[in-house]
Amino acid sequence: MEYTVVYDTYVEVPIRISKTTPDEARIKRLERWPKEAGLSQPLGEGGTFMDLVKSFARDYELEIGEKNWSNTTAADKISIKMEQKLLRNGIQRGAAKMEGEIPLTPAEEGGNLVYTAKLKYSIELDNDVLAEKAASDVVEFSL
């Protein structure tokens, strides 16, 4: 199966944590952030990423599968990957993805440390699914 990217955007999101938060708790919060807030960030008029995923799934008659997460913490950053399969009759026909990183070097703002999550959101669909939708949306006129 070949896929085409039908949605792709990049955002930077500030994450504010109090300077008084202990280092270990700060890292734990940053590691949890993608699952707790990463998918609910507003992405313009289309709503959140999950709103867009639901819209594409509905438009292309796909079911939304479970999310698979992978977070890796290194000395200087937290790397984030999430993939959610888009299915038809139990067969993968697309995917919604979030990839990015949170550098562990914050800026300071008042009483907070500000970390910047750098995230890429994308949705890709099977070319056959796109072709089926295009064919079904064709309107015939006769004179």
XYZ file of C-alpha atoms in Angstrom:
143
model
C 0.000 0.000 0.000
C 1.177 3.472 -0.815
C 0.232 6.415 1.346
C -0.227 10.108 0.652
C 0.141 12.750 3.353
C -3.191 14.610 3.473
C -2.425 16.781 6.506
C 0.908 18.044 7.795
C 1.736 20.864 10.197
C 4.486 21.905 12.591
C 3.917 23.793 15.838
C 5.930 24.975 18.808
C 4.110 24.906 22.145
C 5.388 26.506 25.365
C 5.199 24.347 28.499
C 5.423 26.373 31.700
C 6.562 24.753 34.939
C 7.211 26.553 38.205
C 10.863 27.119 39.090
C 10.108 25.651 42.520
C 9.186 22.249 41.034
C 11.943 19.696 41.813
C 14.003 18.521 38.805
C 12.736 14.932 38.928
C 9.084 16.053 39.051
C 9.727 18.508 36.210
C 11.117 15.746 33.966
C 8.198 13.433 34.820
C 5.724 16.181 33.913
C 7.485 16.819 30.595
C 7.443 13.070 29.840
C 3.669 12.948 30.533
C 2.855 16.141 28.642
C 2.532 14.621 25.121
C -0.144 12.124 26.247
C -1.937 14.577 28.519
C -1.896 17.720 26.367
C 0.001 17.120 23.117
C -3.020 15.909 21.152
C -5.363 18.603 22.449
C -3.394 21.631 21.251
C -5.458 23.936 19.005
C -4.239 23.795 15.411
C -6.188 26.688 13.965
C -9.770 26.634 12.742
C -9.788 22.852 12.312
C -9.625 22.348 16.072
C -7.234 19.953 17.762
C -5.284 17.192 16.063
C -7.718 14.596 17.415
C -10.641 16.626 15.984
C -8.924 16.493 12.583
C -8.253 12.750 12.884
C -11.938 12.120 13.667
C -12.992 14.308 10.733
C -10.723 12.490 8.256
C -11.847 9.101 9.606
C -15.504 10.066 9.188
C -14.991 11.525 5.682
C -13.104 8.450 4.449
C -15.203 5.870 6.347
C -12.306 4.689 8.518
C -12.184 3.472 12.105
C -9.699 4.926 14.555
C -7.356 2.365 16.112
C -5.413 2.605 19.339
C -2.504 4.970 19.882
C 1.040 3.603 20.086
C 3.401 5.867 22.032
C 7.176 5.998 22.219
C 8.924 8.573 24.410
C 12.676 8.553 24.906
C 14.456 10.752 27.422
C 18.079 11.657 26.726
C 20.384 14.086 28.516
C 19.265 17.075 26.442
C 15.738 16.276 25.162
C 12.642 14.117 25.270
C 11.802 12.562 21.890
C 8.123 11.869 21.209
C 6.406 9.553 18.725
C 2.751 8.614 18.508
C 1.047 6.670 15.742
C -2.633 5.871 15.562
C -3.772 3.503 12.835
C -6.769 4.333 10.676
C -8.560 1.121 9.730
C -11.218 -0.204 7.388
C -12.519 -3.695 8.143
C -9.570 -4.241 10.496
C -6.968 -3.452 7.814
C -4.728 -0.414 8.158
C -5.592 2.178 5.509
C -3.855 5.197 7.018
C -2.219 6.674 10.094
C -2.289 9.763 12.269
C 1.148 10.680 13.620
C 2.688 13.086 16.079
C 6.474 13.340 16.259
C 8.683 15.818 17.993
C 10.896 16.736 20.868
C 11.029 18.781 24.025
C 14.521 20.218 24.569
C 15.468 20.117 28.253
C 17.006 23.598 28.167
C 14.266 25.979 29.312
C 13.940 29.728 29.093
C 12.910 31.683 32.176
C 9.735 33.724 32.437
C 8.873 35.231 35.794
C 8.570 32.399 38.309
C 8.437 29.743 35.577
C 10.745 27.688 33.435
C 9.442 27.533 29.866
C 10.185 24.477 27.737
C 9.248 24.524 24.043
C 7.718 21.377 22.559
C 8.459 21.163 18.821
C 5.804 18.960 17.232
C 4.939 17.713 13.760
C 1.411 16.403 13.219
C 0.499 14.440 10.086
C -2.235 12.250 8.643
C -1.578 9.867 5.769
C -4.096 7.791 3.836
C -3.851 4.830 1.477
C -3.957 5.964 -2.161
C -6.785 3.465 -2.833
C -8.912 5.099 -0.110
C -8.290 8.516 -1.665
C -9.197 7.225 -5.143
C -12.416 5.605 -3.863
C -13.476 8.860 -2.216
C -12.677 10.891 -5.329
C -14.712 8.498 -7.505
C -17.696 8.516 -5.127
C -17.717 12.325 -4.961
C -18.010 12.738 -8.743
C -21.356 14.216 -9.665
C -22.832 13.290 -13.025
C -24.845 15.799 -15.022
C -26.968 15.048 -18.039
C -28.633 17.559 -20.298
